[in-house]
Coordinates of C-alpha atoms in Angstrom, one line a residue:
M1 CA 24.3 10.9 32.2
A2 CA 21.0 10.7 34.1
G3 CA 21.0 14.4 35.0
G4 CA 22.0 16.0 31.8
V5 CA 21.0 16.4 28.2
V6 CA 22.7 14.3 25.6
V7 CA 22.8 15.8 22.2
N8 CA 22.2 13.2 19.5
N9 CA 22.8 13.2 15.8
G10 CA 19.1 13.8 15.2
G11 CA 19.4 17.4 16.3
G12 CA 17.3 17.1 19.5
K13 CA 17.9 16.0 23.0
D14 CA 17.9 12.4 24.3
Y15 CA 15.8 12.4 27.4
P16 CA 17.0 10.2 30.3
G17 CA 15.5 6.8 30.4
K18 CA 15.7 3.3 28.8
L19 CA 13.6 0.9 26.9
T20 CA 11.6 -0.9 29.7
M21 CA 9.9 -4.2 29.4
F22 CA 6.7 -2.3 30.2
V23 CA 7.0 -0.1 27.1
L24 CA 8.2 -3.0 24.9
F25 CA 5.2 -5.1 25.9
A26 CA 2.8 -2.2 25.4
C27 CA 4.2 -1.5 21.9
I28 CA 4.0 -5.2 20.9
V29 CA 0.4 -5.4 22.0
A30 CA -0.5 -2.1 20.3
A31 CA 1.3 -3.1 17.1
T32 CA -1.0 -6.2 16.8
G33 CA -3.5 -3.6 15.5
G34 CA -1.6 -4.1 12.2
L35 CA -2.7 -7.8 12.1
I36 CA -6.2 -6.9 11.1
F37 CA -5.2 -4.8 8.2
G38 CA -2.6 -7.4 7.0
Y39 CA -4.9 -10.3 7.5
D40 CA -7.6 -8.6 5.3
I41 CA -5.1 -7.8 2.6
G42 CA -4.0 -11.4 2.4
I43 CA -7.5 -13.0 2.8
S44 CA -9.4 -10.8 0.2
G45 CA -6.9 -11.7 -2.5
G46 CA -7.0 -15.4 -1.6
V47 CA -10.7 -16.0 -1.4
T48 CA -11.3 -14.2 -4.7
S49 CA -9.1 -16.9 -6.4
M50 CA -11.2 -19.7 -4.9
N51 CA -13.7 -21.0 -7.4
P52 CA -16.5 -21.9 -4.9
F53 CA -16.4 -18.3 -3.7
L54 CA -16.6 -16.9 -7.2
M55 CA -19.3 -19.3 -8.2
K56 CA -21.5 -18.3 -5.3
F57 CA -21.1 -14.5 -5.3
F58 CA -19.5 -13.6 -8.7
P59 CA -20.6 -16.2 -11.2
S60 CA -19.9 -14.0 -14.2
V61 CA -16.3 -13.5 -13.1
Y62 CA -15.9 -17.3 -12.7
R63 CA -17.2 -17.9 -16.2
K64 CA -14.9 -15.3 -17.7
E65 CA -11.9 -16.8 -15.9
Q66 CA -12.7 -20.3 -17.1
E67 CA -13.1 -19.1 -20.7
A68 CA -9.8 -17.3 -20.5
E69 CA -8.0 -20.5 -19.2
K70 CA -9.7 -22.7 -21.8
N71 CA -8.9 -20.4 -24.8
Q72 CA -5.5 -19.2 -23.5
S73 CA -6.6 -15.7 -24.2
N74 CA -5.1 -12.3 -23.1
Q75 CA -3.5 -12.7 -19.7
Y76 CA -3.6 -8.9 -19.2
C77 CA -7.4 -8.8 -19.2
K78 CA -8.1 -12.0 -17.5
F79 CA -9.2 -10.6 -14.1
D80 CA -10.8 -7.3 -15.3
S81 CA -14.0 -7.1 -13.3
P82 CA -15.5 -3.9 -11.8
L83 CA -17.8 -5.9 -9.5
L84 CA -14.9 -7.9 -8.1
T85 CA -12.6 -4.9 -7.5
M86 CA -15.5 -3.1 -5.9
F87 CA -15.9 -6.0 -3.4
T88 CA -12.2 -5.7 -2.5
S89 CA -11.9 -1.9 -2.4
S90 CA -15.2 -1.1 -0.6
L91 CA -13.2 -1.7 2.6
Y92 CA -10.8 1.2 1.8
L93 CA -13.7 3.7 1.3
A94 CA -15.1 2.7 4.7
A95 CA -11.7 3.1 6.3
L96 CA -11.3 6.5 4.7
V97 CA -14.5 7.8 6.3
A98 CA -13.9 6.1 9.6
S99 CA -10.5 7.6 10.0
F100 CA -12.0 11.1 10.4
F101 CA -14.3 9.9 13.2
A102 CA -11.4 8.0 14.7
S103 CA -9.5 11.3 15.0
T104 CA -12.0 12.7 17.5
V105 CA -12.2 9.4 19.5
T106 CA -8.4 9.3 19.6
R107 CA -8.1 12.9 20.8
V108 CA -11.0 12.9 23.3
S109 CA -10.9 9.4 24.8
G110 CA -7.4 8.3 24.2
R111 CA -5.5 6.1 21.7
K112 CA -6.3 2.8 23.4
W113 CA -10.1 3.2 23.1
S114 CA -9.8 3.9 19.4
M115 CA -7.9 0.7 19.0
F116 CA -10.5 -1.2 21.1
G117 CA -13.3 0.2 18.9
G118 CA -11.5 -0.8 15.7
G119 CA -11.0 -4.3 17.0
V120 CA -14.6 -4.8 18.0
T121 CA -16.0 -3.4 14.7
F122 CA -13.6 -5.7 12.7
L123 CA -14.8 -8.6 14.8
I124 CA -18.4 -8.0 13.9
G125 CA -17.4 -7.6 10.2
A126 CA -15.5 -10.9 10.3
A127 CA -18.6 -12.7 11.7
L128 CA -20.8 -11.2 8.9
N129 CA -18.4 -12.2 6.2
G130 CA -18.0 -15.7 7.5
A131 CA -21.8 -16.2 7.5
A132 CA -22.5 -14.4 4.3
N133 CA -25.2 -15.8 2.0
N134 CA -25.5 -13.0 -0.5
V135 CA -23.4 -10.1 -1.8
L136 CA -25.2 -7.6 0.5
M137 CA -24.0 -9.4 3.6
L138 CA -20.5 -9.6 2.0
I139 CA -20.3 -5.9 1.3
L140 CA -21.8 -4.9 4.7
G141 CA -19.1 -7.1 6.4
R142 CA -16.4 -5.5 4.3
V143 CA -17.6 -2.0 5.3
L144 CA -17.4 -2.9 9.0
L145 CA -14.0 -4.4 8.4
G146 CA -13.0 -1.0 6.8
V147 CA -14.3 0.9 9.9
G148 CA -12.1 -1.3 12.1
V149 CA -9.1 -0.8 9.9
G150 CA -9.7 3.0 9.8
F151 CA -9.7 3.2 13.6
A152 CA -6.7 0.9 14.1
N153 CA -4.5 2.6 11.4
Q154 CA -5.3 6.0 12.8
S155 CA -4.5 5.2 16.4
V156 CA -1.8 2.5 16.5
P157 CA 1.1 4.5 14.8
L158 CA 0.4 7.5 17.0
Y159 CA 0.4 5.3 20.1
L160 CA 3.7 3.6 19.2
S161 CA 5.4 7.0 18.3
E162 CA 4.3 8.5 21.6
M163 CA 5.3 5.6 23.9
A164 CA 8.7 4.9 22.4
P165 CA 11.9 6.6 23.4
A166 CA 13.0 8.9 20.7
R167 CA 16.2 6.9 19.8
L168 CA 14.1 3.7 19.3
R169 CA 10.9 5.2 17.9
G170 CA 11.6 3.9 14.4
M171 CA 12.2 0.3 15.5
L172 CA 9.1 0.2 17.8
N173 CA 6.8 2.0 15.3
I174 CA 7.8 -0.4 12.5
G175 CA 6.3 -3.1 14.7
F176 CA 3.0 -2.0 13.2
Q177 CA 4.2 -2.7 9.6
L178 CA 5.8 -6.0 10.8
M179 CA 2.4 -7.1 12.2
I180 CA 0.8 -6.1 8.8
T181 CA 3.2 -8.4 7.0
I182 CA 2.7 -11.2 9.5
G183 CA -1.1 -10.8 9.1
I184 CA -0.7 -11.1 5.3
L185 CA 1.5 -14.2 5.6
C186 CA -0.9 -15.9 8.1
A187 CA -3.8 -15.1 5.7
N188 CA -1.9 -16.6 2.8
L189 CA -1.1 -19.8 4.7
I190 CA -4.7 -20.1 5.9
N191 CA -6.0 -19.6 2.3
Y192 CA -3.6 -22.2 1.0
G193 CA -5.0 -24.7 3.6
T194 CA -8.7 -23.8 3.3
A195 CA -8.6 -23.9 -0.5
K196 CA -8.1 -27.7 -0.2
I197 CA -11.2 -28.2 1.9
K198 CA -13.6 -30.4 0.0
G199 CA -17.2 -29.2 -0.1
G200 CA -16.4 -25.6 -1.2
W201 CA -16.8 -23.9 2.2
G202 CA -13.1 -23.1 2.8
W203 CA -13.6 -19.5 2.0
R204 CA -16.0 -19.2 5.0
V205 CA -13.2 -20.3 7.3
S206 CA -10.7 -17.9 5.8
L207 CA -13.1 -14.9 6.2
A208 CA -14.4 -15.9 9.7
L209 CA -10.8 -16.4 11.1
A210 CA -10.4 -12.6 10.7
A211 CA -12.1 -12.6 14.1
V212 CA -8.8 -13.9 15.7
P213 CA -6.6 -10.8 15.0
A214 CA -9.6 -8.6 15.8
A215 CA -10.0 -10.3 19.2
I216 CA -6.3 -9.9 19.9
I217 CA -6.3 -6.1 19.5
A218 CA -9.7 -5.6 21.1
V219 CA -8.7 -7.6 24.3
G220 CA -5.2 -6.3 24.2
A221 CA -6.3 -2.7 24.1
L222 CA -8.2 -3.1 27.4
F223 CA -4.9 -3.8 29.1
L224 CA -2.9 -1.0 27.4
P225 CA -1.8 2.1 29.4
D226 CA -2.6 5.5 28.0
T227 CA 0.3 7.5 26.6
P228 CA 1.6 10.3 28.7
N229 CA 0.9 12.7 25.8
S230 CA -2.7 11.7 25.7
L231 CA -3.1 11.8 29.5
I232 CA -1.7 15.4 29.7
D233 CA -3.9 16.4 26.7
R234 CA -7.0 15.2 28.6
G235 CA -6.1 17.0 31.8
H236 CA -4.7 14.0 33.8
T237 CA -1.4 15.6 34.6
D238 CA -0.5 13.6 37.8
A239 CA -1.3 10.3 36.1
A240 CA 0.7 11.5 33.1
K241 CA 3.8 12.1 35.2
R242 CA 3.5 8.7 36.9
M243 CA 3.1 7.0 33.6
L244 CA 6.1 8.9 32.1
R245 CA 8.2 7.6 35.0
R246 CA 7.0 4.1 34.4
V247 CA 7.6 4.1 30.6
R248 CA 11.0 5.7 30.9
G249 CA 12.1 3.5 33.8
T250 CA 13.5 6.5 35.8
D251 CA 12.3 9.3 38.1
D252 CA 14.3 11.9 36.2
V253 CA 11.5 12.9 33.8
E254 CA 11.0 16.6 34.6
E255 CA 12.5 17.8 31.4
E256 CA 10.5 15.6 29.1
Y257 CA 7.4 16.2 31.2
S258 CA 7.8 19.9 30.9
D259 CA 8.1 19.7 27.1
L260 CA 5.0 17.5 27.0
V261 CA 3.0 20.0 29.1
A262 CA 4.2 22.9 27.0
A263 CA 3.1 21.1 23.9
S264 CA -0.3 20.3 25.5
E265 CA -0.8 23.9 26.6
E266 CA -0.1 25.1 23.0
S267 CA -2.5 22.4 21.6
K268 CA -5.3 23.7 23.9
L269 CA -5.1 27.0 22.1
V270 CA -6.2 25.2 18.9
S271 CA -10.0 24.6 19.0
H272 CA -10.3 23.5 15.4
P273 CA -7.3 21.3 14.4
W274 CA -8.9 20.6 11.0
K275 CA -8.8 24.3 10.3
N276 CA -5.5 25.0 11.9
I277 CA -3.7 22.2 10.0
L278 CA -4.2 24.4 6.9
Q279 CA -2.1 27.2 8.4
R280 CA 1.2 28.1 6.7
R281 CA 3.3 27.0 9.6
Y282 CA 2.0 23.4 9.2
R283 CA 2.6 23.3 5.5
P284 CA 5.6 20.9 5.7
Q285 CA 3.6 18.3 7.8
L286 CA 0.5 18.6 5.7
T287 CA 2.5 18.1 2.5
M288 CA 4.0 14.9 4.0
A289 CA 0.7 13.6 5.3
V290 CA -0.6 13.7 1.7
A291 CA 2.5 13.0 -0.4
I292 CA 3.9 10.0 1.6
P293 CA 0.7 7.8 1.6
L294 CA 0.0 8.8 -2.0
F295 CA 3.5 7.8 -3.1
Q296 CA 3.3 4.6 -1.1
Q297 CA 0.4 3.5 -3.3
L298 CA 2.1 4.6 -6.5
T299 CA 5.1 2.4 -5.9
G300 CA 3.5 -0.2 -8.2
I301 CA 3.4 -3.0 -5.5
N302 CA 0.0 -4.1 -7.0
V303 CA 1.5 -4.5 -10.5
I304 CA 4.3 -6.8 -9.2
M305 CA 1.9 -8.8 -7.0
F306 CA -0.4 -9.4 -9.9
Y307 CA 2.2 -11.1 -12.1
A308 CA 3.6 -13.3 -9.3
P309 CA 0.8 -16.0 -9.8
V310 CA 1.3 -16.2 -13.5
L311 CA 5.1 -16.6 -13.2
F312 CA 5.0 -19.0 -10.3
K313 CA 2.5 -21.2 -12.2
T314 CA 5.2 -21.8 -14.8
L315 CA 7.5 -23.0 -12.1
G316 CA 5.3 -26.0 -11.4
F317 CA 2.9 -24.9 -8.7
A318 CA 0.0 -25.7 -11.0
D319 CA -3.5 -24.8 -9.7
D320 CA -2.1 -23.7 -6.3
A321 CA 0.1 -21.1 -8.1
S322 CA -1.6 -17.9 -6.9
L323 CA -1.7 -19.0 -3.3
M324 CA 1.8 -20.4 -3.2
S325 CA 3.2 -17.3 -4.8
A326 CA 1.5 -15.2 -2.2
V327 CA 3.1 -17.3 0.6
I328 CA 6.5 -16.9 -0.9
T329 CA 6.2 -13.1 -1.4
G330 CA 4.7 -12.9 2.0
L331 CA 7.7 -14.5 3.5
V332 CA 10.0 -12.1 1.7
N333 CA 7.9 -9.3 3.0
V334 CA 8.2 -10.4 6.6
F335 CA 11.9 -11.0 6.6
A336 CA 12.7 -7.8 4.8
T337 CA 10.7 -5.8 7.3
F338 CA 13.1 -7.0 10.0
V339 CA 15.9 -5.3 8.0
S340 CA 14.0 -2.0 8.5
I341 CA 13.5 -2.6 12.2
V342 CA 17.2 -3.2 12.7
T343 CA 18.5 -0.3 10.6
V344 CA 15.9 2.5 10.7
D345 CA 17.3 4.2 13.9
R346 CA 20.9 3.7 12.8
L347 CA 20.8 4.6 9.1
G348 CA 17.8 6.9 9.4
R349 CA 14.6 7.2 7.3
R350 CA 16.1 9.0 4.3
K351 CA 18.8 6.3 3.5
L352 CA 16.2 3.6 3.6
F353 CA 13.8 5.6 1.4
L354 CA 16.5 6.4 -1.2
Q355 CA 18.0 2.9 -1.3
G356 CA 14.6 1.2 -1.4
G357 CA 13.4 3.5 -4.2
T358 CA 16.5 2.8 -6.3
Q359 CA 16.1 -1.0 -5.8
M360 CA 12.4 -0.9 -6.7
L361 CA 13.0 1.1 -9.8
A362 CA 15.7 -1.2 -11.1
C363 CA 13.5 -4.2 -10.5
Q364 CA 10.5 -2.6 -12.2
I365 CA 12.6 -1.8 -15.3
V366 CA 13.9 -5.4 -15.5
V367 CA 10.6 -7.2 -14.8
G368 CA 8.7 -4.8 -17.2
S369 CA 11.3 -5.4 -19.9
L370 CA 11.3 -9.2 -19.5
I371 CA 7.5 -9.4 -19.4
G372 CA 7.2 -7.1 -22.4
A373 CA 9.7 -9.2 -24.3
K374 CA 7.7 -12.4 -23.8
F375 CA 4.0 -11.3 -23.5
G376 CA 4.4 -8.2 -25.8
F377 CA 1.1 -6.4 -26.4
T378 CA -0.9 -9.6 -27.1
G379 CA -0.7 -11.0 -23.6
V380 CA -0.3 -14.5 -24.9
A381 CA 3.0 -16.4 -24.4
E382 CA 4.7 -19.5 -23.0
I383 CA 7.5 -18.6 -20.6
P384 CA 10.5 -21.0 -20.1
K385 CA 11.0 -22.0 -16.5
A386 CA 14.5 -20.6 -16.3
Y387 CA 13.2 -17.3 -17.7
A388 CA 10.4 -17.2 -15.2
A389 CA 12.7 -18.0 -12.3
F390 CA 14.9 -15.0 -13.3
V391 CA 11.9 -12.7 -13.3
V392 CA 10.7 -14.2 -9.9
L393 CA 14.1 -13.3 -8.4
F394 CA 13.6 -9.7 -9.3
I395 CA 10.0 -9.7 -8.1
C396 CA 11.3 -10.9 -4.7
A397 CA 14.0 -8.2 -4.8
Y398 CA 11.3 -5.6 -5.5
V399 CA 9.1 -6.8 -2.6
A400 CA 12.1 -6.7 -0.3
G401 CA 13.0 -3.1 -1.3
F402 CA 9.4 -2.1 -0.6
A403 CA 9.3 -3.9 2.7
W404 CA 12.3 -2.1 4.2
S405 CA 11.5 1.3 2.8
W406 CA 8.1 2.6 1.6
G407 CA 6.2 -0.2 3.3
P408 CA 7.0 0.6 7.0
L409 CA 8.3 4.2 6.5
G410 CA 5.0 5.2 4.9
W411 CA 3.4 4.7 8.3
L412 CA 6.3 5.7 10.5
V413 CA 7.3 9.1 9.2
P414 CA 3.7 10.7 9.1
S415 CA 3.1 9.5 12.7
E416 CA 6.2 11.2 14.1
I417 CA 6.2 14.6 12.5
F418 CA 3.0 16.3 13.8
P419 CA 2.9 18.6 16.9
L420 CA 0.3 17.5 19.5
E421 CA -2.2 20.2 18.6
I422 CA -2.8 18.7 15.1
R423 CA -1.5 15.2 15.6
S424 CA -4.8 13.3 15.5
A425 CA -6.1 15.3 12.5
G426 CA -2.8 14.9 10.7
Q427 CA -2.8 11.1 11.2
S428 CA -6.4 10.9 10.0
I429 CA -5.4 12.8 6.8
N430 CA -2.5 10.3 6.4
V431 CA -4.8 7.3 6.7
S432 CA -7.6 8.7 4.6
V433 CA -5.2 9.6 1.7
N434 CA -3.7 6.1 1.9
M435 CA -7.1 4.5 1.8
L436 CA -8.4 6.8 -0.9
F437 CA -5.5 6.0 -3.3
T438 CA -5.6 2.3 -2.4
F439 CA -9.2 2.4 -3.5
I440 CA -8.5 4.4 -6.7
I441 CA -5.6 2.1 -7.7
A442 CA -7.5 -1.0 -6.8
Q443 CA -10.4 0.2 -9.0
A444 CA -8.2 1.4 -11.9
F445 CA -5.4 -1.1 -11.9
L446 CA -6.9 -4.1 -13.7
P447 CA -8.6 -1.9 -16.4
M448 CA -5.2 -0.1 -16.9
L449 CA -3.4 -3.4 -17.1
C450 CA -5.8 -4.6 -19.7
R451 CA -5.2 -1.4 -21.8
F452 CA -1.6 -0.4 -21.1
K453 CA -0.1 -4.0 -20.9
F454 CA 3.5 -4.2 -19.7
I455 CA 3.9 -0.5 -20.1
L456 CA 2.2 -0.2 -16.7
F457 CA 5.5 -1.3 -15.1
F458 CA 7.2 1.7 -16.5
F459 CA 4.3 4.0 -15.6
F460 CA 4.8 3.1 -11.9
G461 CA 8.6 3.1 -12.3
A462 CA 8.3 6.8 -13.4
W463 CA 6.4 7.5 -10.1
V464 CA 9.2 5.8 -8.1
V465 CA 11.7 8.2 -9.7
V466 CA 9.4 11.2 -8.7
M467 CA 9.0 10.0 -5.1
T468 CA 12.7 9.2 -4.6
L469 CA 13.6 12.7 -5.8
F470 CA 10.9 14.1 -3.5
V471 CA 12.5 12.4 -0.5
A472 CA 16.0 13.5 -1.5
F473 CA 15.1 17.1 -1.7
F474 CA 12.2 17.7 0.7
L475 CA 12.2 15.1 3.5
P476 CA 14.5 15.9 6.3
E477 CA 16.0 13.2 8.6
T478 CA 13.8 12.6 11.7
K479 CA 15.6 9.8 13.4
N480 CA 16.4 10.3 17.2
V481 CA 14.4 13.6 17.3
P482 CA 11.8 13.8 20.1
I483 CA 8.4 14.4 18.7
E484 CA 7.8 17.6 20.6
E485 CA 11.1 19.1 19.0
M486 CA 10.3 18.1 15.5
V487 CA 9.5 21.7 14.6
L488 CA 13.3 22.4 14.8
V489 CA 13.9 19.9 12.0
W490 CA 11.5 21.7 9.7
K491 CA 12.7 25.1 10.8
S492 CA 16.3 24.3 9.8
H493 CA 15.4 22.7 6.4
W494 CA 16.5 24.6 3.3
Y495 CA 12.9 24.7 1.9
W496 CA 10.4 24.2 4.7
G497 CA 12.1 26.7 7.0
R498 CA 10.5 29.6 5.1
F499 CA 7.1 28.5 6.2
I500 CA 7.9 28.6 10.0
R501 CA 8.4 31.9 11.8
D502 CA 10.7 32.2 14.8
E503 CA 7.6 32.8 17.1
D504 CA 6.1 29.5 15.9
V505 CA 9.0 27.5 17.6
H506 CA 8.0 26.7 21.2
V507 CA 10.6 24.4 22.7
G508 CA 13.1 24.7 25.5
A509 CA 15.4 27.7 25.1
D510 CA 18.5 25.6 25.4
V511 CA 17.4 23.3 22.6
E512 CA 16.5 26.2 20.3
M513 CA 19.8 28.0 21.0
R514 CA 21.7 24.8 20.4
A515 CA 19.8 24.2 17.1
N516 CA 20.9 27.7 16.0
G517 CA 24.5 27.0 16.8
K518 CA 24.6 29.4 19.9
V519 CA 25.6 26.7 22.4
D520 CA 28.5 24.3 22.2
P521 CA 26.9 20.8 22.4
A522 CA 30.0 19.5 24.2
K523 CA 29.2 21.9 27.0
V524 CA 25.6 20.8 27.3
A525 CA 26.2 17.1 27.3
K526 CA 27.2 15.6 30.7

């Protein structure tokens, strides 16, 4: 099989080679870039539930929360505070802006240096937050954290998709999402521990320990090899061929190398990737770069996560309810991500998207109905423990559905669909849209919850219907397809094919003929 082309069910060719320990180690190290994003997600939610933190930086929020507890007032409006949500979501605005600068760094200097820059910036932000004495230091630290997240989220998925063999690209790329979930879980466990520190300085430990994942990716990036794609793109062709032999574990790399060089030559004709990405032939990829991260944020994951503390509290977790619920949902998140890692290259992206969407929709309908039946529009109710346990079961099922579908695939699919000439720009759009709508929903969610009550569950449920139908009709299957041949997938799609002319397809003649049914695959495979 070493000398031939093996046609796989993804529609492209399977280049000779195997998963080497070199590639596996490089992908694991690169994936740790997800730790910084995950750790911040977990930490920011935890410290804002710590009273000493609120008393020091947000005293008005603390007073409002205490009054709500004392008077047993409306649970829907308990945490509605623009100042507090601005603290949390300022990171996402910084990440949005940083991702555009990261695009240039990633293209000109290579993926590893973008990761290194993200790690160092995040490290500085962690130090500022841990030592913060006023809101200004806190916000400045959050902005630096956001810059780090923007650089890491832009470069890591690209790196993983370019290093991985096509048939295992999904599994290795989802390592990024797995690290995000592990980061969230570690942060939740740390918060649970630091909240018990007497003296009220536990929040400083939580914030400062963000330096640990930052150091891991910063130091790890120094030892990472550049991807063959990036080396070719920057003119280091001999080094690229040596690297390709090493990452594939074979000397038989001429075919894949030729395809990479052809893609690089085409990319060099593009002097303005931000302008070119708007061309008609890139319409499918641009649509996905906007729609997928937008839909990922509209799944309603924030709605479900908000109610977890209230429900877990009724199950006997008392004052530790919010932190313990975060640990439990964090565990579900991690283990469900492993399901995606195992199945994504076997079942494909579409099946996971469709199954996950269906599961999330069912859970949202059930949880929304049960919450509405008890809390109604007043937001005041006592929930029996058996009733709450039933709701918690569906919350965990919802988190699991998200964790093996829209969670990891929201990062995987956009990172693998762009041709080299617009890849960095496309991934920057993906990250920036993700961060923009994370920011918008973080700002709007609590006010919307206060006004729409349990109806908000059905609002996000309607979006899940829309995104599931979108995937069913407009997202082609991309499993096992080499990145440089992805254009053939779009060209053969019932809708997107109309945007791509025959002259826009620049891949090996044998592959193109085979895709058009002019060559018998059995005669090509050896």
